């Protein structure tokens, strides 16, 4: 389906104001992403929006301050993804830093409780006898769970970043930037970012009460390594506020100041902490933490993030490495199934891609359907929902949805819920990702409703897959200096994309690695140097020809070391020879 990809070069309308230390290439890249100065490109913590701008913050800090003063038991309830795990760890660590002496935590098991604060989870948590329950990265849609907690006499503070429904849960306080009318300028905070903001406001409140008189003030910056990991892994937009948080967290990790658990996880993943990037979080650390929640129990991941024992951290990190390897194997089998189903559908429909896809297999694992949906979304460039039984043999299905730019998947589910009451049991999520549950017998009806909703509301131009390019690199820019500058220039991520370039190259050599990766030696126009390049899973069995047009990322070649560079190819097509 590579012929459906269109490479579009980004416009640079205003170069902005830059100091002499900023390479011209970086100036161009930043400007194309709307950053007109170094302060906008790489914002600092001093530029963060004020915590008090978040609605519900005063009520939240008063609840927490009273609980701390009264030595009440505070129960932090996380979620079973990376954002939820890091948010739970930030909540527990931060509250303890700020003087809370009785803080416990819990997390739902995906296979037992399903998503969020459910009545069944509350029933289990009753044995902990909390006075105040704090949700992190969930809660805004957990009406039944909040009601159950309130019925037991607990106070409830909801901290979340997901989109709310028409009604808010009956919590004592709610902090969520996406509640209607909330004045907080950045709607892209991850769950871990929201609880970090609550802690910042709580510290200011306690400072005003004289809680830190005559002693050093608690340093919440020690939590930013966790904030960075959760924010990047949750694929929220890296606006200026989030880039300030992530950038500071990455600097801590690179300096070896991350928590014991993250340092062990970096080591187990084979990454170099001193050169850690947002991509390393997204492709190495996040998946390993997420694997615990997908196949086992995220309590293991949270234990890693809370331990202060290096030996225990290494042991848990090694176990997560094993679980992640199992996750990759399960994911590959499920993706192969999905590829086969899609290929059959394309053959039956003369190769025409559907406007959307709903996939289901009775043997699939509910913890991995999100990854399958993501893979198939990338292949089809269509909104995709993948379903699996909530547990083996169950007639209840759990679905995970992934969308493409220009189509808000959570709003689509809300519209279906409004026009087909009772079809969906529950749902929630973001613009690009969502989750839902429904009975097996309603799947066909839901599939028809989903395809109809997409067809009726999607902009046809959104169905054209595009790669946004930062243009060509000159032969003089294809060097290690520029590769390193690009690596350090982020943090790159959702909404502030890692630089991608395109251009034509002569093919000097090519070979196939592991039957699916295309390894090339290229030469750029106007240059003499041989350049190593690789297209992962990019070989379709044909000779690439003597000249190719590629979309690529420029990186240092860690395998060869030194000043070597490599081009990571995202898209490759034959190119015509230049005119004489």
PDB file of N, CA and C in Angstrom, residues 171 285 309 454 568:
ATOM      1  N   UNK A 171     -17.729  13.043  42.654  1.00  0.00           N
ATOM      2  CA  UNK A 171     -16.528  13.092  43.496  1.00  0.00           C
ATOM      3  C   UNK A 171     -16.524  14.364  44.336  1.00  0.00           C
ATOM      4  N   UNK A 285      11.070   1.933  26.816  1.00  0.00           N
ATOM      5  CA  UNK A 285      10.639   1.953  28.213  1.00  0.00           C
ATOM      6  C   UNK A 285       9.124   1.786  28.327  1.00  0.00           C
ATOM      7  N   UNK A 309      15.307  -0.192  46.087  1.00  0.00           N
ATOM      8  CA  UNK A 309      16.304  -1.260  46.169  1.00  0.00           C
ATOM      9  C   UNK A 309      16.809  -1.593  44.760  1.00  0.00           C
ATOM     10  N   UNK A 454     -18.335   6.757  10.444  1.00  0.00           N
ATOM     11  CA  UNK A 454     -17.100   7.229   9.806  1.00  0.00           C
ATOM     12  C   UNK A 454     -17.412   7.775   8.420  1.00  0.00           C
ATOM     13  N   UNK A 568      17.318   6.185   8.576  1.00  0.00           N
ATOM     14  CA  UNK A 568      16.225   5.258   8.874  1.00  0.00           C
ATOM     15  C   UNK A 568      15.095   5.584   7.904  1.00  0.00           C
TER      16      UNK A 568
END
